């Protein structure tokens, strides 16, 4: 049974196929490849992009989608996550798409081998579909035919890296592809790893091809880290002034905190591909659903 817990669940050939399928879906919508399939979405944390993108992707391919809202489920009556999942699996869906606050939840459910699990974001550890759509967006921008052609490109990840599952999954995928990853953050937002670290973007900006800006994830901070995010923004907000006329691709997984992560003006700049990422996310998730439900 194929699951998607992190991008390492796909080998290089599968990764290439996902990028190729997403590219061809973007050119032309396919026929209803998943007409007889049914997916359940189970989001224990809030989502705008990922949940709706999966639903759009599934419906574009003709699949049915059932959404269980945990806030109105029998979780409120004390039913455990495992029991909730086993009951849903007993209805024989073709897969469950789950978002949860704990890093190991998707893996724990996948081990039961009851139905394919697709990780739509777990704790601060993994968000594989975001990493894959970011890879696709970079390939498209740099006209790469294979993910490996991104080798040697330098990406600066800027912001609350330690809280970010987008950064965690991205770093593992970008490292696998031979990209250079630089981390730019104030000390409280910096993870403990051996990647190059900078407190100021200005130290590294002339070497980067891509900037991935990240939101300060206030909901994951046990206590407020900064009293004043306007002060934080003075150093870390991506502005036209900071980028100048450099040819840098600007990404952000969303939601964007305007004028803290990226300035209003920069969000309208053609180098900023935030909505392109969202658009590409549908095609990449279509390709992922096809891979998990049909190909393997
Ligand atoms: N990028 C992302 O995960 O956004 P949502 O939290 O809105 O799904």
Coordinates of C-alpha atoms and ligand atoms in Angstrom, one line a residue:
X1 CA 0.0 0.0 0.0
X2 CA 1.5 3.4 -1.1
X3 CA 1.3 6.2 1.5
X4 CA 2.7 9.7 1.3
X5 CA 4.1 10.6 4.7
X6 CA 7.0 12.6 3.3
X7 CA 8.6 13.1 -0.1
X8 CA 11.0 10.2 0.5
X9 CA 8.1 7.9 0.0
X10 CA 8.5 8.6 -3.7
X11 CA 11.6 7.4 -5.5
X12 CA 13.3 9.5 -8.3
X13 CA 11.2 7.8 -11.0
X14 CA 8.0 8.5 -9.1
X15 CA 9.0 12.1 -8.4
X16 CA 9.7 12.6 -12.1
X17 CA 6.3 11.0 -13.0
X18 CA 4.5 13.4 -10.6
X19 CA 6.2 16.4 -12.1
X20 CA 5.5 15.2 -15.7
X21 CA 1.8 14.4 -14.9
X22 CA 1.3 17.8 -13.1
X23 CA 2.8 19.6 -16.1
X24 CA 0.5 17.7 -18.6
X25 CA -2.5 18.3 -16.3
X26 CA -1.7 22.0 -16.3
X27 CA -1.7 22.1 -20.1
X28 CA -4.8 20.1 -20.4
X29 CA -7.3 18.7 -17.8
X30 CA -7.3 14.9 -18.0
X31 CA -10.4 12.7 -18.2
X32 CA -12.0 11.5 -15.0
X33 CA -9.2 9.1 -14.1
X34 CA -10.5 8.6 -10.5
X35 CA -14.2 8.4 -11.3
X36 CA -14.8 5.4 -9.1
X37 CA -12.6 6.6 -6.2
X38 CA -13.6 8.1 -2.8
X39 CA -11.3 10.1 -0.5
X40 CA -11.9 11.3 3.0
X41 CA -10.3 14.5 4.3
X42 CA -9.7 14.8 8.0
X43 CA -8.2 18.1 9.0
X44 CA -7.5 18.5 12.8
X45 CA -5.8 21.9 12.0
X46 CA -7.0 24.9 10.0
X47 CA -6.4 25.0 6.3
X48 CA -7.4 27.1 3.4
X49 CA -5.1 26.0 0.6
X50 CA -4.2 22.4 1.2
X51 CA -7.7 21.2 2.0
X52 CA -9.4 23.0 -0.8
X53 CA -6.6 22.2 -3.2
X54 CA -6.9 18.4 -2.5
X55 CA -10.7 18.6 -2.9
X56 CA -10.4 20.5 -6.2
X57 CA -7.7 18.1 -7.4
X58 CA -9.8 15.0 -6.5
X59 CA -13.0 16.5 -8.1
X60 CA -11.1 17.5 -11.3
X61 CA -10.2 13.8 -11.6
X62 CA -13.8 12.7 -11.0
X63 CA -13.2 11.3 -7.4
X64 CA -15.7 11.9 -4.6
X65 CA -14.6 13.6 -1.4
X66 CA -16.1 13.3 2.0
X67 CA -14.9 15.8 4.6
X68 CA -15.1 15.0 8.3
X69 CA -14.9 18.2 10.5
X70 CA -13.2 17.0 13.7
X71 CA -14.8 19.9 15.6
X72 CA -18.2 18.4 14.9
X73 CA -17.2 14.7 15.1
X74 CA -17.3 12.2 17.9
X75 CA -13.9 13.3 18.9
X76 CA -16.0 15.7 21.0
X77 CA -17.4 12.6 22.8
X78 CA -14.0 11.3 23.6
X79 CA -13.4 9.0 20.6
X80 CA -9.7 8.6 20.0
X81 CA -7.9 9.5 16.8
X82 CA -7.2 5.8 16.2
X83 CA -10.8 4.8 16.7
X84 CA -12.0 7.6 14.5
X85 CA -9.6 6.5 11.8
X86 CA -10.5 2.8 12.0
X87 CA -14.2 3.7 11.7
X88 CA -13.5 5.8 8.6
X89 CA -11.3 3.1 7.1
X90 CA -14.2 0.6 7.7
X91 CA -16.2 2.6 5.2
X92 CA -13.5 1.5 2.6
X93 CA -12.4 4.9 1.2
X94 CA -9.6 4.8 -1.4
X95 CA -7.5 7.0 0.9
X96 CA -7.5 9.4 3.8
X97 CA -5.9 12.8 3.6
X98 CA -5.0 14.0 7.1
X99 CA -3.6 17.1 8.8
X100 CA -2.7 16.9 12.4
X101 CA -0.7 18.8 15.1
X102 CA 1.5 15.8 15.9
X103 CA 4.5 14.9 13.8
X104 CA 4.0 11.2 13.9
X105 CA 0.2 10.9 13.4
X106 CA 0.2 10.1 9.7
X107 CA 2.9 7.4 10.2
X108 CA 1.0 5.9 13.1
X109 CA -2.2 5.6 11.0
X110 CA -0.3 4.4 7.9
X111 CA 1.2 1.5 9.9
X112 CA -2.3 0.1 10.3
X113 CA -2.3 -0.6 6.5
X114 CA -6.1 0.0 6.3
X115 CA -6.1 2.6 3.6
X116 CA -3.5 4.9 1.9
X117 CA -2.6 7.9 4.1
X118 CA -1.7 11.2 2.5
X119 CA 0.0 13.6 4.9
X120 CA -1.5 17.1 4.4
X121 CA 0.7 18.6 7.1
X122 CA 1.9 17.1 10.4
X123 CA 3.3 19.1 13.3
X124 CA 6.5 21.0 12.4
X125 CA 7.9 17.9 10.7
X126 CA 6.4 17.3 7.3
X127 CA 4.2 18.8 4.6
X128 CA 5.2 16.8 1.6
X129 CA 2.6 18.0 -0.9
X130 CA 3.8 21.6 -0.3
X131 CA 7.4 20.6 -0.9
X132 CA 6.4 18.9 -4.1
X133 CA 4.4 21.9 -5.4
X134 CA 7.3 24.1 -4.5
X135 CA 9.6 21.9 -6.5
X136 CA 7.3 22.0 -9.5
X137 CA 7.0 25.8 -9.2
X138 CA 10.8 26.1 -9.2
X139 CA 11.2 23.7 -12.1
X140 CA 8.6 25.6 -14.1
X141 CA 10.4 28.9 -13.4
X142 CA 13.8 27.7 -14.3
X143 CA 12.6 25.6 -17.2
X144 CA 13.8 22.3 -15.8
X145 CA 12.7 19.0 -17.3
X146 CA 13.8 17.0 -14.2
X147 CA 13.8 17.9 -10.5
X148 CA 17.5 17.0 -10.5
X149 CA 18.1 20.0 -12.8
X150 CA 17.6 22.2 -9.8
X151 CA 20.9 21.0 -8.5
X152 CA 23.2 23.9 -7.6
X153 CA 20.4 26.4 -7.2
X154 CA 20.5 28.2 -3.9
X155 CA 17.4 28.8 -1.8
X156 CA 17.2 31.0 1.2
X157 CA 14.5 30.0 3.7
X158 CA 13.6 33.1 5.7
X159 CA 11.4 33.3 8.8
X160 CA 10.1 31.0 11.5
X161 CA 12.0 27.9 10.2
X162 CA 11.9 25.9 13.5
X163 CA 8.1 25.8 13.6
X164 CA 7.7 25.1 9.9
X165 CA 6.8 21.7 8.4
X166 CA 7.0 23.4 5.0
X167 CA 10.7 24.1 5.7
X168 CA 11.3 20.6 7.1
X169 CA 9.9 18.8 4.1
X170 CA 11.4 21.3 1.7
X171 CA 14.9 21.1 3.2
X172 CA 14.9 17.2 2.9
X173 CA 13.7 17.4 -0.7
X174 CA 16.0 20.3 -1.8
X175 CA 19.0 18.5 -0.2
X176 CA 18.1 15.3 -2.0
X177 CA 18.1 17.3 -5.3
X178 CA 21.5 18.8 -4.6
X179 CA 20.3 22.3 -4.0
X180 CA 22.1 24.7 -1.6
X181 CA 19.9 25.7 1.3
X182 CA 20.6 28.7 3.5
X183 CA 18.6 29.5 6.6
X184 CA 17.9 33.1 7.5
X185 CA 16.2 33.8 10.8
X186 CA 16.6 35.3 14.2
X187 CA 17.9 32.9 16.8
X188 CA 14.5 31.9 18.3
X189 CA 13.3 30.8 14.8
X190 CA 16.4 28.9 13.8
X191 CA 16.4 25.1 13.9
X192 CA 19.4 23.1 15.2
X193 CA 21.0 21.5 12.1
X194 CA 24.3 21.9 10.1
X195 CA 22.9 24.1 7.3
X196 CA 24.5 27.5 6.7
X197 CA 22.8 30.1 9.0
X198 CA 22.4 33.8 8.7
X199 CA 20.7 36.4 11.0
X200 CA 20.3 38.8 8.1
X201 CA 19.2 38.2 4.5
X202 CA 21.5 40.9 3.3
X203 CA 24.5 38.6 4.2
X204 CA 23.4 36.0 1.6
X205 CA 21.0 37.8 -0.8
X206 CA 23.6 38.1 -3.7
X207 CA 24.1 34.3 -3.8
X208 CA 20.4 33.2 -3.8
X209 CA 18.2 32.1 -6.8
X210 CA 15.1 31.6 -4.7
X211 CA 13.8 33.0 -1.4
X212 CA 11.1 31.0 0.5
X213 CA 9.5 33.4 3.0
X214 CA 7.7 31.7 6.0
X215 CA 5.1 33.0 8.3
X216 CA 5.8 33.4 12.1
X217 CA 3.6 30.5 13.4
X218 CA 2.3 32.2 16.5
X219 CA -0.1 29.3 17.2
X220 CA 2.9 27.0 17.7
X221 CA 4.8 29.3 20.1
X222 CA 4.3 28.2 23.7
X223 CA 4.9 31.9 24.7
X224 CA 5.2 35.0 22.6
X225 CA 8.7 35.2 21.0
X226 CA 8.6 38.8 19.8
X227 CA 6.5 41.5 21.4
X228 CA 6.6 43.6 18.2
X229 CA 6.4 41.9 14.8
X230 CA 6.9 45.3 13.1
X231 CA 10.5 45.3 14.6
X232 CA 10.9 41.7 13.2
X233 CA 9.6 42.8 9.8
X234 CA 12.3 45.5 9.6
X235 CA 14.9 42.7 9.2
X236 CA 12.9 39.8 7.7
X237 CA 10.0 41.2 5.6
X238 CA 10.7 40.7 1.9
X239 CA 10.4 44.2 0.3
X240 CA 11.2 45.6 -3.2
X241 CA 13.8 47.7 -1.4
X242 CA 15.5 44.6 0.0
X243 CA 15.4 42.7 -3.3
X244 CA 16.4 45.6 -5.5
X245 CA 16.5 44.5 -9.2
X246 CA 17.9 41.0 -8.4
X247 CA 16.5 38.2 -10.4
X248 CA 15.2 36.1 -7.5
X249 CA 12.1 33.8 -7.4
X250 CA 10.0 34.6 -4.3
X251 CA 7.9 31.8 -2.8
X252 CA 5.7 31.6 0.3
X253 CA 3.4 28.6 1.3
X254 CA 0.7 30.9 2.7
X255 CA -1.0 32.3 4.6
X256 CA 1.1 35.4 4.1
X257 CA 1.3 37.9 6.9
X258 CA 1.3 41.1 4.8
X259 CA 4.0 43.5 5.5
X260 CA 5.6 41.2 8.1
X261 CA 6.6 38.3 5.8
X262 CA 6.3 40.1 2.4
X263 CA 5.3 43.7 1.6
X264 CA 2.1 44.5 -0.2
X265 CA 4.1 46.0 -3.0
X266 CA 6.3 42.9 -3.3
X267 CA 3.3 40.6 -3.4
X268 CA 2.3 42.3 -6.6
X269 CA 5.8 42.0 -8.1
X270 CA 6.2 39.5 -11.0
X271 CA 9.0 37.8 -9.1
X272 CA 6.6 36.8 -6.4
X273 CA 4.8 33.5 -7.3
X274 CA 2.6 32.9 -4.2
X275 CA -0.6 32.5 -6.3
X276 CA 1.3 30.5 -8.9
X277 CA 2.2 28.1 -6.1
X278 CA -1.4 27.7 -5.2
X279 CA -2.4 27.2 -8.8
X280 CA 0.3 24.6 -9.3
X281 CA -0.7 22.9 -6.1
X282 CA -3.9 21.6 -7.7
X283 CA -2.0 20.0 -10.6
X284 CA 0.7 18.5 -8.3
X285 CA -2.0 17.1 -6.0
X286 CA -3.9 15.6 -9.0
X287 CA -0.6 13.9 -10.0
X288 CA -0.1 12.7 -6.4
X289 CA -3.6 11.3 -6.1
X290 CA -3.2 9.5 -9.5
X291 CA 0.1 8.1 -8.3
X292 CA -1.3 6.8 -5.0
X293 CA -4.7 5.6 -6.2
X294 CA -3.8 4.2 -9.6
X295 CA -0.2 3.8 -10.5
X296 CA 1.3 1.8 -7.7
Ligands
LIG1 N1 0.4 26.0 2.6 C1 -0.6 25.6 3.4 O1 -0.4 24.5 4.0 O2 -1.7 26.4 3.6 P1 -3.0 26.0 4.4 O3 -2.5 25.9 5.9 O4 -4.0 27.1 4.2 O5 -3.4 24.7 4.0

